[in-house]
Amino acid sequence: MDEDQIHATLSRMLLAGRLPGGTKLGEHRLADIFGVSRERIRKVLHRLGHERLIEVVKNRGAFTLAPDPSEVHVVFEARRILEGGIAAHLADTLSPDQVETLRAHVDRESEALKTGDRRTWLRLSAEFHFLLAAMTGNPVIVQQARELVGRTTMLVAFYENNAGAQCGCAEHRTIFRALASGERARAGKAMSAHLALIETRLRPLACVDAGPPLEDVIAEFMEPPSPPARTRRKAQMKAEAQA
Amino acid sequence: MDEDQIHATLSRMLLAGRLPGGTKLGEHRLADIFGVSRERIRKVLHRLGHERLIEVVKNRGAFTLAPDPSEVHVVFEARRILEGGIAAHLADTLSPDQVETLRAHVDRESEALKTGDRRTWLRLSAEFHFLLAAMTGNPVIVQQARELVGRTTMLVAFYENNAGAQCGCAEHRTIFRALASGERARAGKAMSAHLALIETRLRPLACVDAGPPLEDVIAEFMEPPSPPARTRRKAQMKAEAQA
DNA sequence: ATTGGATCAATTGTGCACAATTTTAGCGGA
DNA sequence: TCCGCTAAAATTGTGCACAATTGATCCAAT
């Protein structure tokens, strides 16, 4: 199997979020699974680590990310900043053709929502953000947006909140209107507000799913330096015990 | 020598832009220079490649980037988008302390400019952008901003236009005023305009330095698939001939 | 003289064996 | 029962030797 194939396969798997956070990804084990040498796996693992899709610790190996709530906030805040900038930029530079493409996309979202085609709606909903990034025509921006969207996907998959946490269709249309009329400030604000809403829809579930953190409860009664640090460690131990 | 040290050393060297674009970075050669094994160098090289500080081609090795004008535009456009988003975000979230820190920074810039301390002024000028990214408190954003600022540094170093292409002090103050007064839209626009100005100050030099592209002239009389692709290749050949 | 192909040198990619580090299991004592 | 220590097992890191690919040089043929 090719190295890029292995990387793509593992990426899909990680983005799907099927493994619990902190799961160990042993080199020898993966080498057996894919039927390739361990070195091949090593390279892919380090690459995934640099892409922030897994966490690699020196002399300890690779682990799936344990998405503590603070990471949710960090990623969504980063998306608000970056995609807010994208929206503002597009409001100034969008061509008539691009406006029409966007209009068609939002219309398809509405249509899918109306006809109850939930699967299509989910896909279109996710593609909307990527489409905007692509419309900048800037490969650097596309790359950065792809990374953030990927991390978001992992987060929502982990909190298995696929049902309600998707993008609201009306909000996409609001963003579109601001873009189409060239209202730079409004477009940026709308995008930022939209992403903030998604985060709030996601967060409540996180607390439920995270279970009893125990150490965090103790930490609440002490000075607050950085509570989430220990949550991660506990999740790792639990996951490793399963393996 | 440690692996991280080698990475840091090469990073500094690349960002300084001392080597011409397209210079080959042979593994065996670097291994001899640093006095370490080739594998160590390989790892660092691939890491640098993933960070877009060099270009690694399969079965051919690593090369310093050949900054064609299109890359200049791409990087600066990306900075306008990202840092525009950062400025807009900060206008909403800046604390009084942060406002004072920024004010002090801009004052120091003015002071350095007035007293003719050019070295200090250049440093402060560059740090202004990084300071804003850091003030988001978001590691993801800091990381992305660092990458773009780094690539910008390489570009200005390559075009050896260090003299006039630095940030205008007045523009920084304009951005600061918008941030301090919480004018989100104005802050984003000011940052975007500021970066656009830097690019225009830089570009004329680029065209002079690029020399006669030759293949591009031929390409102009054919169908336009992706002209910049061949410019890069020519720069590589020229650089390799020197080595 | 130029183009085409083939061989050869140089450089990168890969698998394997060994070294270093971490983790775990076992054991004895407080 | 719990803690500390030691040793062994497992896992990752590294250097080396060899394979594969690329680029260049040379020679021949048109």
XYZ file of C-alpha atoms (C1' of nucleotides) in Angstrom:
546
model
C 0.000 0.000 0.000
C 1.206 3.449 -0.893
C 2.278 5.934 1.723
C -0.229 8.541 0.597
C -2.969 5.944 0.652
C -2.170 5.061 4.239
C -2.135 8.721 5.139
C -5.473 9.291 3.421
C -7.017 6.249 5.066
C -5.890 7.234 8.530
C -6.980 10.826 7.919
C -10.483 9.713 6.972
C -10.635 7.446 9.984
C -9.452 10.147 12.369
C -11.789 12.755 10.910
C -14.686 10.353 11.273
C -13.874 10.249 14.954
C -14.572 6.567 15.427
C -11.753 6.066 17.915
C -12.038 7.468 21.408
C -9.647 10.227 22.344
C -6.232 9.171 23.565
C -6.233 5.840 21.772
C -2.710 4.601 21.233
C -1.612 4.139 17.646
C 1.224 1.638 17.894
C 3.685 1.545 15.017
C 4.124 -2.222 14.907
C 0.406 -2.762 15.168
C -0.408 -0.414 12.293
C 2.411 -1.928 10.252
C 0.764 -5.338 10.597
C -2.666 -3.964 9.760
C -1.550 -2.234 6.592
C 0.955 -4.924 5.730
C 3.863 -2.549 5.326
C 7.106 -1.916 7.125
C 7.202 -0.011 10.372
C 9.249 2.841 8.887
C 6.480 3.623 6.441
C 4.039 3.901 9.300
C 6.447 6.051 11.302
C 6.659 8.588 8.535
C 2.892 8.784 8.123
C 2.437 9.094 11.881
C 4.862 11.981 12.183
C 3.186 13.655 9.234
C -0.225 13.302 10.859
C 1.272 14.687 14.021
C 2.497 17.767 12.260
C -0.956 18.207 10.754
C -2.367 18.125 14.275
C -4.585 15.163 13.492
C -2.882 13.107 16.190
C -0.523 13.787 19.035
C 2.956 12.314 18.932
C 5.058 12.219 22.063
C 8.761 11.488 21.927
C 9.615 7.950 22.995
C 5.959 7.278 23.711
C 4.256 7.103 20.362
C 1.168 8.476 18.678
C -2.271 9.008 20.196
C -5.603 10.227 18.905
C -6.488 13.655 20.171
C -8.515 14.001 23.327
C -10.763 16.954 22.546
C -11.163 18.795 25.796
C -13.613 21.703 25.810
C -10.828 24.259 25.648
C -9.775 22.906 22.270
C -13.331 23.248 21.037
C -13.245 26.890 21.964
C -9.798 27.472 20.476
C -10.682 25.894 17.143
C -13.991 27.702 16.821
C -12.440 31.008 17.782
C -9.753 30.461 15.165
C -12.467 29.740 12.603
C -14.305 32.911 13.548
C -11.148 34.916 12.981
C -10.042 33.222 9.776
C -13.427 32.724 8.126
C -14.527 36.140 9.274
C -11.549 37.494 7.382
C -12.430 35.344 4.394
C -15.991 36.628 4.338
C -14.849 40.227 4.608
C -12.368 39.689 1.800
C -14.897 38.007 -0.453
C -17.394 40.800 0.040
C -14.914 43.050 -1.728
C -13.746 40.710 -4.461
C -16.582 38.349 -5.359
C -17.309 38.134 -9.090
C -20.886 37.920 -10.441
C -20.266 34.310 -11.423
C -19.168 33.455 -7.928
C -22.210 35.178 -6.474
C -24.403 33.015 -8.668
C -22.532 29.868 -7.656
C -23.050 30.771 -4.025
C -26.713 31.557 -4.563
C -27.182 28.175 -6.215
C -25.454 26.475 -3.310
C -27.598 28.148 -0.680
C -30.712 27.380 -2.736
C -29.753 23.730 -2.862
C -29.327 23.791 0.914
C -32.829 25.203 1.320
C -34.220 22.685 -1.123
C -32.564 19.756 0.635
C -33.864 20.998 3.965
C -37.391 21.441 2.609
C -37.579 18.027 0.965
C -36.166 16.403 4.060
C -33.075 15.100 2.292
C -31.068 15.279 5.432
C -27.978 13.532 4.137
C -27.587 15.976 1.252
C -28.294 18.909 3.504
C -25.559 17.924 5.923
C -23.049 17.582 3.133
C -23.980 20.904 1.521
C -23.937 22.568 4.889
C -20.367 21.497 5.508
C -19.305 22.341 1.953
C -20.532 25.914 2.245
C -17.624 26.936 4.429
C -15.102 25.164 2.278
C -16.592 26.706 -0.841
C -16.056 30.184 0.549
C -12.425 29.422 1.321
C -11.939 28.043 -2.177
C -13.452 31.171 -3.707
C -10.572 33.257 -2.433
C -8.518 31.370 -4.988
C -5.704 31.499 -2.455
C -4.073 28.099 -1.820
C -2.611 29.241 1.503
C -6.018 30.233 2.816
C -7.604 27.061 1.459
C -4.977 25.025 3.279
C -5.517 26.803 6.588
C -9.285 26.607 6.287
C -9.115 22.917 5.442
C -7.099 22.257 8.583
C -9.576 24.060 10.803
C -12.626 22.492 9.185
C -10.991 19.089 9.591
C -10.419 19.642 13.280
C -14.004 20.803 13.644
C -15.200 17.622 11.995
C -13.234 15.577 14.508
C -14.743 17.516 17.376
C -18.373 17.165 16.324
C -17.774 13.484 15.588
C -16.367 12.964 19.053
C -19.271 14.633 20.766
C -21.602 12.639 18.501
C -23.839 15.620 18.232
C -24.266 15.184 14.492
C -27.975 15.711 14.775
C -28.455 19.304 15.806
C -25.031 20.891 15.620
C -24.996 21.451 11.907
C -25.060 24.795 10.222
C -28.312 26.632 10.228
C -29.467 27.197 6.682
C -30.869 30.640 7.369
C -27.519 31.792 8.719
C -25.792 30.737 5.533
C -28.285 32.771 3.573
C -27.638 35.773 5.775
C -23.930 35.486 5.073
C -24.631 35.093 1.386
C -26.775 38.219 1.246
C -24.054 40.286 2.882
C -21.490 38.896 0.458
C -23.656 39.445 -2.598
C -24.317 43.063 -1.710
C -20.660 43.682 -0.952
C -21.231 44.566 2.694
C -17.811 43.734 4.012
C -18.368 44.455 7.687
C -21.727 42.691 7.778
C -20.352 39.607 6.056
C -17.533 39.250 8.547
C -19.828 39.717 11.500
C -22.415 37.284 10.143
C -19.809 34.588 9.629
C -18.373 35.129 13.084
C -21.801 35.026 14.694
C -22.732 31.915 12.729
C -19.681 30.014 13.937
C -20.264 31.192 17.477
C -23.758 29.734 17.293
C -22.474 26.376 16.105
C -20.120 26.279 19.053
C -22.853 26.988 21.574
C -25.012 24.288 20.008
C -22.125 21.883 20.424
C -20.859 22.710 23.865
C -23.693 21.429 26.096
C -23.313 17.956 24.664
C -19.603 18.044 25.398
C -20.136 18.318 29.101
C -22.559 15.429 29.114
C -20.359 13.157 27.063
C -17.172 13.994 28.897
C -18.480 12.129 31.944
C -17.329 12.860 35.498
C -13.908 14.504 35.282
C -13.215 14.109 38.980
C -9.907 15.959 38.998
C -11.649 18.932 37.440
C -14.141 19.070 40.256
C -11.281 19.334 42.701
C -9.640 21.922 40.529
C -12.754 24.077 40.677
C -12.123 24.558 44.356
C -8.598 25.725 43.811
C -7.026 28.553 41.877
C -7.785 28.200 38.140
C -4.482 27.845 36.245
C -5.475 25.505 33.362
C -8.114 22.956 34.359
C -8.362 21.029 31.080
C -4.794 19.712 31.319
C -5.720 16.838 33.579
C -8.904 15.937 31.767
C -6.833 14.955 28.783
C -4.600 12.719 30.806
C -7.498 10.878 32.309
C -9.086 10.288 28.916
C -5.855 8.753 27.722
C -5.634 6.350 30.593
C -9.212 5.226 30.089
C -8.709 4.648 26.400
C -5.482 2.774 26.865
C -7.093 0.509 29.374
C -9.614 -0.544 26.730
C -6.842 -1.518 24.300
C 23.774 18.468 17.634
C 20.142 18.118 18.534
C 17.444 17.693 15.952
C 15.518 20.724 17.123
C 18.701 22.787 17.068
C 19.340 21.822 13.453
C 15.760 22.698 12.606
C 16.045 26.043 14.343
C 19.360 26.815 12.681
C 18.088 25.999 9.217
C 14.889 27.931 9.872
C 16.812 31.052 10.836
C 19.040 30.683 7.811
C 16.128 30.207 5.426
C 14.166 33.092 6.905
C 17.213 35.328 6.565
C 17.080 34.565 2.874
C 20.830 34.339 2.394
C 20.641 31.520 -0.132
C 19.318 32.164 -3.626
C 16.037 30.533 -4.557
C 16.220 26.969 -5.809
C 19.460 26.132 -4.038
C 19.775 22.413 -3.532
C 19.977 21.189 0.037
C 21.682 17.810 -0.285
C 21.208 15.394 2.576
C 24.753 14.047 2.633
C 26.196 17.524 2.416
C 24.132 18.856 5.322
C 24.938 15.722 7.304
C 28.639 16.480 6.940
C 28.171 20.142 7.820
C 26.245 19.445 10.995
C 28.262 16.351 11.807
C 25.221 14.105 12.218
C 23.800 11.142 10.381
C 21.881 11.557 7.165
C 18.639 10.267 8.674
C 18.591 13.097 11.176
C 18.892 15.576 8.325
C 16.190 13.784 6.335
C 13.707 14.169 9.136
C 14.443 17.866 9.565
C 14.234 18.432 5.818
C 10.839 16.796 5.545
C 9.643 18.783 8.512
C 10.817 22.018 6.919
C 9.089 20.948 3.742
C 5.813 20.492 5.557
C 6.239 23.932 7.074
C 6.632 25.314 3.567
C 10.070 26.735 4.328
C 11.626 24.606 1.597
C 10.348 22.511 -1.262
C 10.934 18.777 -1.195
C 10.462 16.762 -4.357
C 10.239 12.989 -4.251
C 13.430 11.301 -5.365
C 15.020 14.669 -6.052
C 15.641 16.260 -2.695
C 15.071 19.580 -0.969
C 15.403 23.050 -2.467
C 15.057 26.555 -1.150
C 11.937 28.245 -2.389
C 12.061 30.251 -5.568
C 9.784 33.171 -4.786
C 8.053 34.024 -8.022
C 5.844 37.137 -7.980
C 2.673 35.065 -7.791
C 3.784 33.718 -4.423
C 4.323 37.233 -3.175
C 0.757 38.057 -4.038
C -0.627 34.852 -2.572
C 1.153 35.291 0.740
C 0.214 38.927 1.122
C -3.386 38.251 0.172
C -3.477 35.491 2.766
C -2.097 37.899 5.334
C -4.724 40.484 4.462
C -7.426 37.888 5.021
C -6.031 36.364 8.212
C -4.693 39.500 9.880
C -7.756 41.431 8.785
C -9.764 38.840 10.677
C -7.436 39.131 13.642
C -7.805 42.905 13.755
C -11.579 42.683 13.538
C -11.633 40.110 16.307
C -9.350 42.118 18.557
C -11.446 45.247 18.135
C -14.221 43.357 19.915
C -12.199 41.616 22.591
C -9.198 43.771 23.497
C -8.774 44.385 27.214
C -7.668 47.772 28.588
C -4.306 46.281 29.499
C -3.783 45.044 25.975
C -4.723 48.440 24.595
C -2.046 50.016 26.766
C 0.523 47.437 25.688
C -0.258 48.214 22.077
C -0.118 51.944 22.655
C 3.287 51.558 24.260
C 4.475 49.503 21.318
C 3.347 52.021 18.728
C 4.899 54.819 20.797
C 8.185 52.974 20.842
C 7.963 52.646 17.070
C 7.468 56.396 16.727
C 10.281 57.083 19.135
C 12.691 54.804 17.302
C 11.755 56.402 14.005
C 12.200 59.904 15.414
C 15.579 59.247 17.009
C 16.767 57.530 13.855
C 17.315 54.176 15.568
C 16.593 52.313 12.404
C 17.528 48.870 13.647
C 15.129 49.061 16.566
C 12.408 50.493 14.392
C 12.674 47.624 11.914
C 12.406 45.074 14.691
C 9.453 46.763 16.362
C 7.773 47.172 13.021
C 7.922 43.449 12.357
C 6.899 42.584 15.906
C 3.734 44.659 15.703
C 2.003 42.104 13.512
C 3.123 39.199 15.611
C 2.037 40.986 18.767
C -1.485 41.339 17.434
C -1.670 37.640 16.608
C -0.399 36.786 20.079
C -3.041 38.996 21.675
C -5.802 36.733 20.418
C -4.451 34.236 22.921
C -5.283 31.581 20.375
C -2.392 29.162 19.648
C -3.902 28.074 16.341
C -4.046 31.633 15.075
C -0.568 32.380 16.393
C 0.739 29.373 14.522
C -0.887 30.366 11.243
C 0.225 33.965 11.579
C 3.766 32.891 12.374
C 3.884 30.827 9.200
C 2.720 33.699 7.025
C 4.989 36.265 8.666
C 7.883 33.856 8.200
C 7.181 33.475 4.507
C 6.927 37.238 4.187
C 10.322 37.621 5.817
C 11.805 35.226 3.273
C 10.268 37.163 0.409
C 11.513 40.596 1.460
C 14.938 39.119 2.154
C 15.068 37.603 -1.299
C 14.134 40.821 -3.046
C 16.681 42.603 -0.857
C 14.345 45.510 -0.511
C 14.889 45.790 3.214
C 15.269 49.531 2.982
C 11.890 50.860 1.990
C 9.527 47.923 2.241
C 9.011 48.008 5.971
C 5.801 48.881 7.699
C 4.837 52.498 7.764
C 4.637 53.694 11.337
C 1.626 55.879 10.715
C -0.335 52.931 9.385
C 0.310 50.975 12.534
C -1.013 53.863 14.546
C -4.121 54.008 12.401
C -4.746 50.338 13.067
C -4.130 50.861 16.756
C -6.635 53.709 16.954
C -9.339 51.611 15.333
C -8.585 48.746 17.710
C -8.542 50.946 20.799
C -11.892 52.488 19.967
C -13.420 49.112 19.180
C -14.193 49.921 15.561
C -14.235 46.432 14.193
C -14.846 47.205 10.542
C -12.314 50.021 10.455
C -9.638 47.909 12.121
C -10.027 45.099 9.594
C -9.927 47.493 6.668
C -6.937 49.384 8.018
C -4.954 46.189 8.453
C -5.877 44.977 4.998
C -4.949 48.290 3.422
C -1.696 48.395 5.347
C -0.611 44.986 4.075
C -1.662 45.884 0.555
C 0.613 48.906 0.740
C 3.578 46.821 1.853
C 3.045 44.538 -1.114
C 2.977 47.404 -3.609
C 6.158 48.801 -2.100
C 7.756 45.399 -2.598
C 6.516 44.373 -6.011
C 8.423 46.748 -8.327
C 11.695 45.364 -7.082
C 10.482 41.846 -7.745
C 9.957 42.440 -11.440
C 13.435 43.887 -11.803
C 15.075 41.032 -9.984
C 13.130 38.317 -11.768
C 14.980 39.062 -14.998
C 13.872 37.821 -18.440
C 11.564 34.813 -17.997
C 11.909 33.591 -21.604
C 9.621 30.570 -21.350
C 6.880 32.814 -20.054
C 7.098 34.943 -23.163
C 6.444 31.839 -25.221
C 3.655 30.822 -22.873
C 1.952 34.156 -23.438
C 1.388 33.165 -27.032
C -0.214 29.885 -26.096
C -3.237 28.893 -24.101
C -2.821 30.065 -20.458
C -2.747 26.992 -18.196
C -0.392 28.061 -15.346
C 2.475 30.347 -16.451
C 4.345 30.625 -13.137
C 5.140 26.916 -13.113
C 7.994 27.218 -15.571
C 9.482 30.343 -14.057
C 10.224 28.403 -10.912
C 11.958 25.625 -12.770
C 14.254 28.025 -14.520
C 15.270 29.651 -11.247
C 16.197 26.237 -9.895
C 18.437 25.437 -12.823
C 20.227 28.730 -12.556
C 20.856 28.289 -8.856
C 22.102 24.753 -9.244
C 24.556 25.850 -11.877
C 26.094 28.213 -9.345
C 26.609 25.434 -6.835
C 25.762 19.562 -36.082
C 21.928 17.813 -33.688
C 19.153 14.356 -31.843
C 18.456 9.935 -29.843
C 19.543 6.440 -26.761
C 22.265 4.047 -23.318
C 25.346 3.674 -19.650
C 27.177 5.585 -15.373
C 27.515 8.451 -11.378
C 25.109 10.682 -7.707
C 21.340 11.227 -4.661
C 17.309 9.804 -2.349
C 14.180 5.990 -0.487
C 13.636 1.759 2.278
C 14.135 -2.248 5.206
C 16.615 -4.300 8.888
C 19.148 -4.754 13.149
C 20.404 -2.729 17.281
C 20.237 0.919 20.989
C 17.601 3.734 24.198
C 13.599 4.731 26.623
C 9.339 3.769 28.705
C 5.996 0.894 30.822
C 4.638 -2.941 33.303
C 4.985 -6.854 36.114
C 6.861 -9.000 40.113
C 8.530 -8.874 44.769
C 9.753 -7.629 49.295
C 9.066 -4.577 53.242
C 6.689 -1.173 56.182
C -2.953 -3.025 51.848
C 0.020 0.187 50.003
C 4.325 2.007 48.652
C 9.056 1.648 46.676
C 12.298 -0.794 44.081
C 14.101 -3.799 40.489
C 14.042 -6.281 36.381
C 12.004 -7.635 32.156
C 9.068 -6.872 28.269
C 7.419 -3.905 24.897
C 7.807 0.124 22.118
C 10.078 3.816 19.921
C 14.530 5.986 18.057
C 18.733 5.594 15.210
C 22.483 4.200 12.202
C 23.812 1.407 8.401
C 23.626 -1.090 4.094
C 21.352 -1.703 -0.048
C 17.720 -0.726 -3.611
C 15.593 2.543 -6.738
C 15.187 6.636 -9.132
C 17.022 10.631 -11.280
C 20.272 13.451 -13.957
C 24.337 13.660 -16.770
C 27.670 12.379 -19.952
C 29.095 10.121 -23.865
C 28.709 7.930 -28.220
C 26.547 6.866 -32.405
C 23.441 7.594 -36.216
C 20.911 10.508 -39.298
